[in-house]
Coordinates of C-alpha atoms and ligand atoms in Angstrom, one line a residue:
M19 CA 0.2 -0.6 0.0
G20 CA 1.5 3.6 -1.0
A21 CA 1.6 6.9 1.3
A22 CA -0.8 8.1 -1.0
A23 CA -3.7 5.7 -0.7
L24 CA -3.0 6.4 3.1
G25 CA -4.2 10.3 2.8
V26 CA 0.3 11.5 3.4
G27 CA 1.6 13.0 0.9
V28 CA 4.8 13.0 2.5
L29 CA 6.2 9.9 3.1
A30 CA 7.3 7.4 0.8
T31 CA 9.3 4.1 0.9
T32 CA 11.7 2.5 -1.2
G33 CA 12.2 -1.5 -0.4
L34 CA 12.5 -1.7 2.8
D35 CA 13.2 1.9 4.1
V36 CA 11.5 5.0 4.3
I37 CA 12.7 8.0 2.7
C38 CA 13.1 11.5 5.4
K39 CA 11.3 14.3 3.5
K40 CA 10.8 17.5 5.6
Q41 CA 8.1 16.9 8.8
I42 CA 7.7 13.9 9.3
L43 CA 9.8 11.6 11.2
C44 CA 12.9 9.9 10.1
S45 CA 13.5 7.2 13.1
V46 CA 14.2 4.2 10.6
S47 CA 16.5 6.5 8.3
N48 CA 18.3 8.1 9.7
D49 CA 19.5 5.4 13.1
K50 CA 21.2 3.1 10.1
G51 CA 23.3 1.0 12.5
W52 CA 23.3 3.5 15.7
A53 CA 22.1 2.0 18.3
S54 CA 18.9 4.4 19.7
Q55 CA 15.6 4.9 21.8
V56 CA 18.2 3.4 24.8
H57 CA 15.8 2.8 27.3
L58 CA 16.1 0.8 31.3
S59 CA 13.5 -1.1 33.0
W60 CA 13.3 -4.7 35.4
Q61 CA 13.2 -8.1 34.2
Q62 CA 14.5 -9.4 36.8
D63 CA 15.3 -7.3 40.8
P64 CA 14.7 -4.0 41.0
A65 CA 17.3 -4.4 43.5
R66 CA 20.1 -6.0 41.7
S67 CA 19.7 -5.9 38.0
L68 CA 18.8 -3.6 35.0
T69 CA 17.7 -4.4 31.7
V70 CA 19.0 -2.0 28.9
T71 CA 16.8 -2.1 25.4
W72 CA 17.7 -0.7 22.6
R73 CA 17.5 -0.8 17.8
T74 CA 20.3 -0.8 15.0
A75 CA 19.4 -2.3 12.0
K76 CA 20.3 -5.0 12.2
T77 CA 20.1 -8.6 14.5
G78 CA 22.4 -10.4 16.2
S79 CA 26.3 -10.0 17.5
A80 CA 24.7 -6.9 20.0
Y81 CA 26.1 -6.4 23.7
A82 CA 25.9 -3.8 26.2
E83 CA 28.6 -2.7 28.9
V84 CA 28.8 -1.6 33.4
R85 CA 30.4 -0.9 35.3
P86 CA 29.8 0.7 39.1
A87 CA 29.8 4.7 38.2
G88 CA 33.8 5.9 38.2
D89 CA 35.4 2.6 38.0
K90 CA 37.6 1.4 34.4
Q91 CA 36.7 -1.7 34.0
W92 CA 33.9 -2.7 32.4
T93 CA 31.2 -6.2 32.7
R94 CA 29.6 -6.9 28.7
V95 CA 26.7 -8.6 28.7
Q96 CA 25.0 -10.2 25.3
A97 CA 22.3 -9.3 24.0
R98 CA 19.2 -11.1 23.3
S99 CA 18.4 -10.2 19.8
S100 CA 15.0 -10.2 18.0
A101 CA 13.6 -8.7 14.5
M102 CA 11.7 -5.3 14.9
P103 CA 7.6 -6.6 15.3
R104 CA 6.1 -5.1 12.3
N105 CA 3.0 -3.7 13.2
G106 CA 1.6 -0.4 11.1
V107 CA 1.7 -1.3 7.1
L108 CA 4.9 -1.0 6.0
P109 CA 8.1 -3.1 5.8
R110 CA 10.7 -2.5 8.0
R111 CA 13.3 -3.1 9.2
G112 CA 15.7 -3.4 12.5
A113 CA 16.5 -5.3 15.5
I114 CA 15.1 -5.0 18.6
H115 CA 18.7 -5.9 21.7
R116 CA 18.5 -6.5 25.2
A117 CA 20.8 -7.3 27.5
T118 CA 20.7 -7.6 31.8
F119 CA 22.5 -6.9 34.0
S120 CA 23.0 -8.6 37.4
G121 CA 24.6 -9.0 40.1
L122 CA 24.6 -5.3 40.6
Q123 CA 24.2 -4.3 44.7
P124 CA 21.3 -1.5 45.4
Q125 CA 20.7 2.1 45.6
T126 CA 24.3 1.9 43.7
D127 CA 25.3 4.4 40.4
Y128 CA 26.6 2.3 37.0
E129 CA 27.2 3.5 33.8
Y130 CA 26.9 1.1 30.6
R131 CA 27.0 1.4 27.2
V132 CA 25.6 -0.2 24.1
S133 CA 27.1 -1.4 21.1
H134 CA 26.5 0.3 17.6
D135 CA 26.4 -2.5 14.5
A136 CA 29.8 -3.5 13.4
A137 CA 29.5 -1.0 10.5
T138 CA 29.0 1.7 12.3
K139 CA 31.9 3.7 12.6
A140 CA 32.4 3.4 16.6
T141 CA 31.7 0.5 18.5
T142 CA 29.7 1.4 21.6
S143 CA 27.5 4.5 22.7
E144 CA 28.0 7.5 24.5
V145 CA 28.2 6.3 28.3
F146 CA 24.6 7.0 30.7
R147 CA 24.4 6.5 34.1
T148 CA 21.6 5.3 36.2
R149 CA 21.2 4.0 39.8
T150 CA 20.1 0.7 41.2
A151 CA 16.3 0.4 43.7
P152 CA 16.9 0.5 47.0
P153 CA 16.8 -2.9 48.2
P154 CA 14.2 -5.0 49.9
G155 CA 12.4 -3.2 53.5
P156 CA 11.4 -0.2 54.9
Q157 CA 13.1 2.3 52.3
T158 CA 12.7 5.4 51.4
F159 CA 12.3 6.5 47.5
S160 CA 10.0 7.9 45.2
F161 CA 8.3 7.5 41.4
L162 CA 6.7 9.4 38.4
F163 CA 3.2 7.9 37.1
F164 CA 3.0 9.8 33.8
S165 CA 0.3 8.5 30.6
D166 CA -1.1 9.9 27.6
T167 CA 2.0 11.9 25.6
G168 CA 1.8 11.7 22.4
T169 CA 4.6 13.0 20.9
I170 CA 6.3 16.0 20.7
G171 CA 5.3 18.2 17.5
R172 CA 2.2 17.0 16.2
P173 CA 1.3 20.0 13.6
D174 CA -2.6 19.4 14.9
G175 CA -0.6 21.0 18.9
L176 CA -2.6 18.4 20.7
T177 CA 0.8 17.6 22.1
E178 CA 1.0 20.6 23.0
G179 CA 2.7 19.6 26.8
T180 CA 4.1 17.0 25.8
R181 CA 7.5 18.4 26.0
K182 CA 7.2 20.3 29.1
V183 CA 6.1 17.2 30.9
R184 CA 9.0 15.6 29.3
D185 CA 11.3 18.3 30.5
F186 CA 10.1 18.5 34.0
M187 CA 10.5 14.4 34.9
I188 CA 13.8 14.8 33.3
A189 CA 14.4 16.9 36.0
S190 CA 13.2 14.8 38.7
D191 CA 15.8 12.9 41.0
A192 CA 12.9 9.6 41.0
A193 CA 14.4 6.0 40.8
F194 CA 11.8 4.9 38.5
L195 CA 8.8 5.5 36.4
L196 CA 5.1 4.0 36.1
G197 CA 3.9 4.4 32.7
G198 CA 0.0 4.4 32.4
G199 CA -0.5 3.6 28.1
D200 CA -1.6 5.4 25.6
Y201 CA 2.3 6.8 24.4
A202 CA 2.8 7.2 20.6
Y203 CA -0.5 7.8 19.2
G204 CA 1.0 6.0 16.2
D205 CA -2.7 6.2 14.5
A206 CA -3.2 9.8 14.7
D207 CA 0.5 11.7 13.9
A208 CA -0.3 13.2 10.7
R209 CA 3.8 12.1 10.1
A210 CA 4.3 9.2 9.5
A211 CA 1.8 6.4 8.3
D212 CA 2.9 3.3 9.8
P213 CA 2.4 3.9 13.5
A214 CA 5.1 2.2 14.7
I215 CA 7.5 5.0 13.0
V216 CA 5.9 7.1 15.8
A217 CA 7.0 4.6 18.1
D218 CA 10.6 4.5 16.7
E219 CA 9.4 8.0 17.5
W220 CA 8.6 8.3 21.1
F221 CA 11.6 6.2 21.9
R222 CA 14.3 8.8 20.9
Q223 CA 12.4 11.3 22.5
W224 CA 12.5 9.8 25.7
Q225 CA 15.8 8.5 25.7
P226 CA 17.6 11.6 28.3
L227 CA 14.9 10.0 30.4
L228 CA 14.6 6.5 30.2
S229 CA 18.8 5.9 29.2
R230 CA 18.6 7.2 32.6
V231 CA 15.7 6.2 35.1
P232 CA 14.2 2.8 34.3
L233 CA 10.0 2.3 33.2
M234 CA 7.7 -0.3 34.2
A235 CA 5.1 0.9 31.1
Q236 CA 1.3 -0.8 30.8
Y237 CA -0.4 -0.7 27.6
G238 CA -3.8 1.9 27.2
N239 CA -6.0 1.8 24.6
H240 CA -3.0 2.5 22.1
E241 CA -0.8 -0.1 22.6
S242 CA -3.5 -2.8 22.2
F243 CA -5.9 -1.7 19.4
L244 CA -6.2 1.9 16.8
R245 CA -4.0 0.6 14.2
E246 CA -1.2 -0.6 17.0
S247 CA -0.8 -4.1 18.3
L248 CA 0.0 -5.7 21.3
S249 CA 3.0 -7.8 19.2
D250 CA 4.3 -4.6 18.1
W251 CA 4.8 -3.2 21.6
L252 CA 5.4 -6.2 24.1
P253 CA 8.5 -7.1 22.4
R254 CA 9.0 -3.1 22.9
F255 CA 10.0 -2.9 27.1
S256 CA 11.1 -5.1 29.0
H257 CA 9.8 -6.5 32.4
P258 CA 9.3 -9.3 34.5
R259 CA 6.8 -12.1 32.1
G260 CA 4.0 -11.9 34.6
Y261 CA 0.4 -13.4 33.0
R262 CA 0.4 -14.8 29.1
D263 CA 2.4 -12.3 27.0
G264 CA 3.7 -10.0 29.7
R265 CA 0.5 -7.8 29.2
A266 CA 0.3 -7.7 33.2
Y267 CA 3.3 -8.4 35.6
S268 CA 4.3 -6.6 39.3
F269 CA 7.8 -6.2 40.8
D270 CA 9.3 -5.1 44.3
V271 CA 10.6 -1.8 45.0
G272 CA 11.3 -1.3 49.2
N273 CA 8.5 -2.7 51.2
A274 CA 5.4 -1.9 48.4
H275 CA 5.0 -4.0 46.2
F276 CA 3.7 -3.2 42.4
A277 CA 0.9 -4.8 39.8
A278 CA 0.5 -3.7 36.7
M279 CA -3.3 -4.5 35.3
Y280 CA -3.8 -4.6 32.1
A281 CA -7.5 -2.7 31.3
P282 CA -6.7 -0.7 28.5
G283 CA -10.1 0.7 28.4
D284 CA -12.5 0.9 25.2
G285 CA -14.8 -1.6 26.3
Y286 CA -12.1 -4.6 27.3
V287 CA -13.1 -6.6 31.0
P288 CA -10.3 -8.3 32.0
P289 CA -11.1 -12.1 31.5
P290 CA -11.5 -14.1 34.3
D291 CA -7.8 -15.9 34.3
L292 CA -6.5 -11.7 35.2
L293 CA -8.6 -11.4 37.7
D294 CA -7.2 -14.9 38.8
W295 CA -3.8 -13.5 38.6
L296 CA -4.1 -10.3 39.9
D297 CA -5.6 -11.1 43.4
K298 CA -3.2 -14.5 43.1
D299 CA -0.1 -12.1 42.8
L300 CA -1.4 -9.8 46.0
G301 CA -2.4 -11.9 48.2
A302 CA 0.9 -13.6 47.6
A303 CA 3.1 -10.4 48.2
R304 CA 0.2 -9.0 50.7
R305 CA 2.1 -13.2 52.3
R306 CA 5.6 -12.0 52.0
G307 CA 5.8 -8.3 53.7
A308 CA 4.6 -5.9 51.7
R309 CA 3.5 -3.4 53.6
W310 CA 2.3 -1.2 50.8
L311 CA -0.2 -2.2 47.3
I312 CA 0.2 0.0 43.8
V313 CA -2.1 -1.0 41.9
Y314 CA -1.8 0.9 38.1
Q315 CA -3.2 0.7 34.6
H316 CA -4.8 2.6 32.0
D317 CA -8.7 2.9 32.2
S318 CA -10.2 4.3 35.2
I319 CA -12.0 3.0 37.9
Y320 CA -13.4 6.5 38.4
G321 CA -14.1 8.9 35.3
H322 CA -16.3 11.4 35.1
G323 CA -15.0 12.7 31.9
L324 CA -16.5 13.4 28.0
S325 CA -13.9 10.9 26.3
H326 CA -12.8 8.4 28.2
P327 CA -15.9 7.7 31.4
A328 CA -14.8 5.2 33.7
N329 CA -16.7 1.2 32.4
P330 CA -18.8 0.8 35.4
R331 CA -18.3 -3.5 34.3
V332 CA -14.0 -3.1 35.0
R333 CA -14.9 -1.6 37.9
A334 CA -17.4 -3.9 39.1
A335 CA -14.3 -6.5 38.5
L336 CA -12.5 -5.8 40.3
M337 CA -13.2 -3.6 43.2
P338 CA -13.9 -7.1 44.8
I339 CA -10.0 -8.3 44.2
F340 CA -8.6 -4.3 45.6
D341 CA -11.3 -4.2 48.8
R342 CA -9.7 -7.5 49.3
H343 CA -5.9 -6.7 49.2
G344 CA -7.0 -3.8 51.3
V345 CA -4.5 -2.3 48.2
E346 CA -3.4 1.4 49.3
L347 CA -3.0 3.5 45.7
H348 CA -4.1 2.7 42.2
L349 CA -2.7 5.1 39.2
S350 CA -4.4 5.2 36.3
A351 CA -5.3 7.6 32.9
Q352 CA -7.0 7.3 29.6
D353 CA -9.6 9.8 30.8
Q354 CA -7.2 13.1 30.1
N355 CA -8.2 15.1 32.9
Y356 CA -7.6 14.7 36.7
E357 CA -9.5 13.2 39.2
R358 CA -8.8 11.6 42.9
T359 CA -11.3 9.6 44.8
Y360 CA -11.4 9.6 48.4
P361 CA -10.1 6.3 50.0
L362 CA -13.2 3.6 48.8
R363 CA -14.0 0.0 49.8
T364 CA -16.6 -2.7 47.6
A365 CA -17.6 -1.2 43.8
T366 CA -21.6 -0.5 44.6
P367 CA -22.8 2.4 42.3
E368 CA -22.1 4.3 45.7
A369 CA -18.6 2.7 47.1
A370 CA -18.1 3.3 50.5
I371 CA -16.5 6.3 51.3
G372 CA -13.1 5.6 54.8
S373 CA -12.6 9.2 55.1
R374 CA -14.1 12.8 54.1
H375 CA -10.1 14.8 55.2
P376 CA -9.1 16.5 52.5
D377 CA -5.2 15.0 52.4
T378 CA -4.8 12.5 55.3
Y379 CA -5.8 8.9 55.1
R380 CA -5.3 6.0 57.8
A381 CA -4.6 2.5 54.9
S382 CA -7.5 0.7 56.8
E383 CA -9.8 2.9 55.9
G384 CA -9.9 2.4 52.3
T385 CA -8.5 2.7 47.9
V386 CA -7.2 5.7 47.1
Y387 CA -8.4 6.0 43.0
A388 CA -6.1 8.8 41.1
K389 CA -6.7 9.6 37.7
V390 CA -3.7 11.4 36.2
S391 CA -3.6 12.2 32.4
P392 CA -2.8 13.8 30.0
A393 CA 1.1 14.2 29.9
G394 CA 0.9 16.2 27.2
K395 CA -1.5 15.2 25.0
M396 CA -5.1 16.2 24.6
S397 CA -8.3 14.3 23.6
E398 CA -8.9 13.6 20.2
R399 CA -12.6 13.6 20.7
T400 CA -12.5 16.7 21.7
R401 CA -9.7 19.0 21.0
D402 CA -9.3 19.7 24.1
F403 CA -8.9 17.9 27.6
S404 CA -11.3 15.4 28.4
L405 CA -14.1 17.9 29.8
L406 CA -15.7 16.6 33.5
Q407 CA -19.5 16.1 33.2
G408 CA -21.7 16.8 36.5
S409 CA -21.7 18.2 39.9
Q410 CA -18.5 16.3 41.4
P411 CA -19.6 13.2 42.6
P412 CA -19.0 12.3 46.4
Q413 CA -16.5 9.8 46.1
V414 CA -14.0 11.8 44.5
A415 CA -11.9 14.7 46.4
V416 CA -10.5 16.4 43.7
R417 CA -10.2 17.0 40.4
S418 CA -9.1 19.2 37.2
D419 CA -9.6 18.9 33.4
R420 CA -7.9 22.1 33.4
G421 CA -4.1 20.9 32.5
H422 CA -2.3 18.5 32.2
H423 CA -1.2 15.5 34.9
F424 CA 1.4 13.3 36.2
A425 CA 1.8 12.1 39.7
R426 CA 5.1 12.3 41.9
V427 CA 4.9 9.2 45.0
T428 CA 6.8 9.2 47.1
V429 CA 7.5 6.0 49.7
H430 CA 8.3 6.5 53.0
G431 CA 9.6 3.0 54.7
D432 CA 5.9 1.8 56.6
D433 CA 5.5 4.9 57.6
R434 CA 3.3 6.2 54.7
I435 CA 3.0 7.0 51.3
E436 CA 3.3 10.5 49.9
V437 CA 1.6 11.8 46.7
S438 CA 2.0 14.6 44.4
V439 CA 0.1 15.6 41.5
F440 CA 1.6 18.4 39.2
E441 CA -0.6 19.8 36.5
L442 CA 0.2 22.4 33.8
L443 CA -2.0 24.9 32.7
R444 CA -2.4 24.9 28.8
G445 CA 0.9 27.4 27.7
D446 CA 2.0 27.8 30.7
A447 CA 6.3 27.0 31.4
E448 CA 6.2 25.7 34.5
P449 CA 3.7 23.3 36.8
T450 CA 2.1 23.5 39.6
V451 CA 1.2 21.1 42.4
L452 CA -2.4 20.3 42.0
D453 CA -2.7 17.9 45.3
H454 CA -1.5 16.1 47.5
F455 CA -2.2 13.7 49.8
V456 CA -0.7 11.4 52.3
I457 CA -1.6 8.0 53.4
H458 CA -0.4 6.2 56.6
G459 CA 0.3 3.1 57.8
S460 CA 0.2 1.8 61.2
T461 CA -0.1 5.0 63.1
V462 CA -3.0 7.4 63.4
D463 CA -1.3 11.1 62.0
P464 CA -3.7 13.5 63.0
S465 CA -2.0 16.3 61.2
P466 CA -2.5 17.7 57.7
A467 CA -0.8 16.0 55.8
P468 CA 2.9 17.9 56.0
G469 CA 5.1 19.1 52.2
P470 CA 3.1 21.7 49.5
Q471 CA -0.2 22.8 50.3
V472 CA -2.6 22.7 47.6
G473 CA -4.3 26.0 47.0
T474 CA -1.1 27.9 47.5
S475 CA 0.6 29.5 44.1
R476 CA 4.1 28.2 44.0
H477 CA 5.5 26.3 41.1
A478 CA 6.7 22.8 41.0
S479 CA 9.4 21.3 42.8
L480 CA 10.3 16.9 42.2
A481 CA 13.3 17.6 44.5
P482 CA 11.2 14.6 47.8
Ligands
FE2_16 FE1 -6.2 5.6 25.9

């Protein structure tokens, strides 16, 4: 199928490659044999391993090297390579390489580099620097949650916040990132006919952050449907296998357990075996002694926006599982606005509200549901954010459909989880803190939540 038949006049093909012209995304032809799309994640223990994934033109003989920061001696690890997935409409080439460094020390700085293809002038990439996760136990660490990004520079203007959100995240000292899905929006980017090229571009644009901070990505409707598919996205991200092909998985950092649940939206209701996987996974984590259970997924549990309201069937399927295991925090995406509930229990429409305090809770009071979206890209349906409908439901404590959002969560050992949600208003240069709340562990803290006071004017700080 030619580019003209797709209505994309700027894109043409010759053989297996793509020619760059003017504004189109040039990922495939520009990278040649050079390593690109370098990103980190964890397939094994976050405290003692790192997995690096990258792309070159050819499969085979790829490797990565690691050393403690400041050392001279590199340790080489052979990569596993696979052909680039062929999602999209155009023939393409390239390889994805994946190497895991293991036997590392927790909470330690490391340097690493990856190989180019043999025919390039240099053998290895620039040196990247990163840090392993804290060890098991009551550690203090921070992570960021983000979703619904799109790629910088889209001609329709809907990704007007993406660069700014990304750059603020780059300035963060977070230990890792949770991705809520909907990254590239390959089906809706007029610069390329092939959604996979847009995915290439997304990894290129986010390499400055993802080559330094591990990303544990979950998948949205845009990675599952809409001319993209899980078969394209699953090989690009590297994480534990979990359920079936890896679309749902879990991992532990410090005393927190993270479950990346597959619930991509667009009418998808998790099937019984996926619900069973989640139920058993959370139960096993509690039995191992996890103090905090944090679940994240694309589709929201409480969402009242015009573009992507929550699916009551998803809520009814999942909330009893969250209740059973006392999940403290649930993070979601999809509906391009922010909504955060009080701690809730039960899956009835009038879910029991455990506390009406504005920002300070006990873990025993229920699950707090925070839908944190978008991290740069507005809704195609409204050409705006997803506008909130009706009056504020009683379960919802804070909401806003006026800006882009991302969250920083700090786990303070067994004591508390502290959540700050940043809002970048359209056209603003810097985000401010929209919402800040604390979930306490076993002890009751009668004092107001420490940290930024909501409602005052201040610029965001991403320091802990
Ligand atoms: Fe979505």
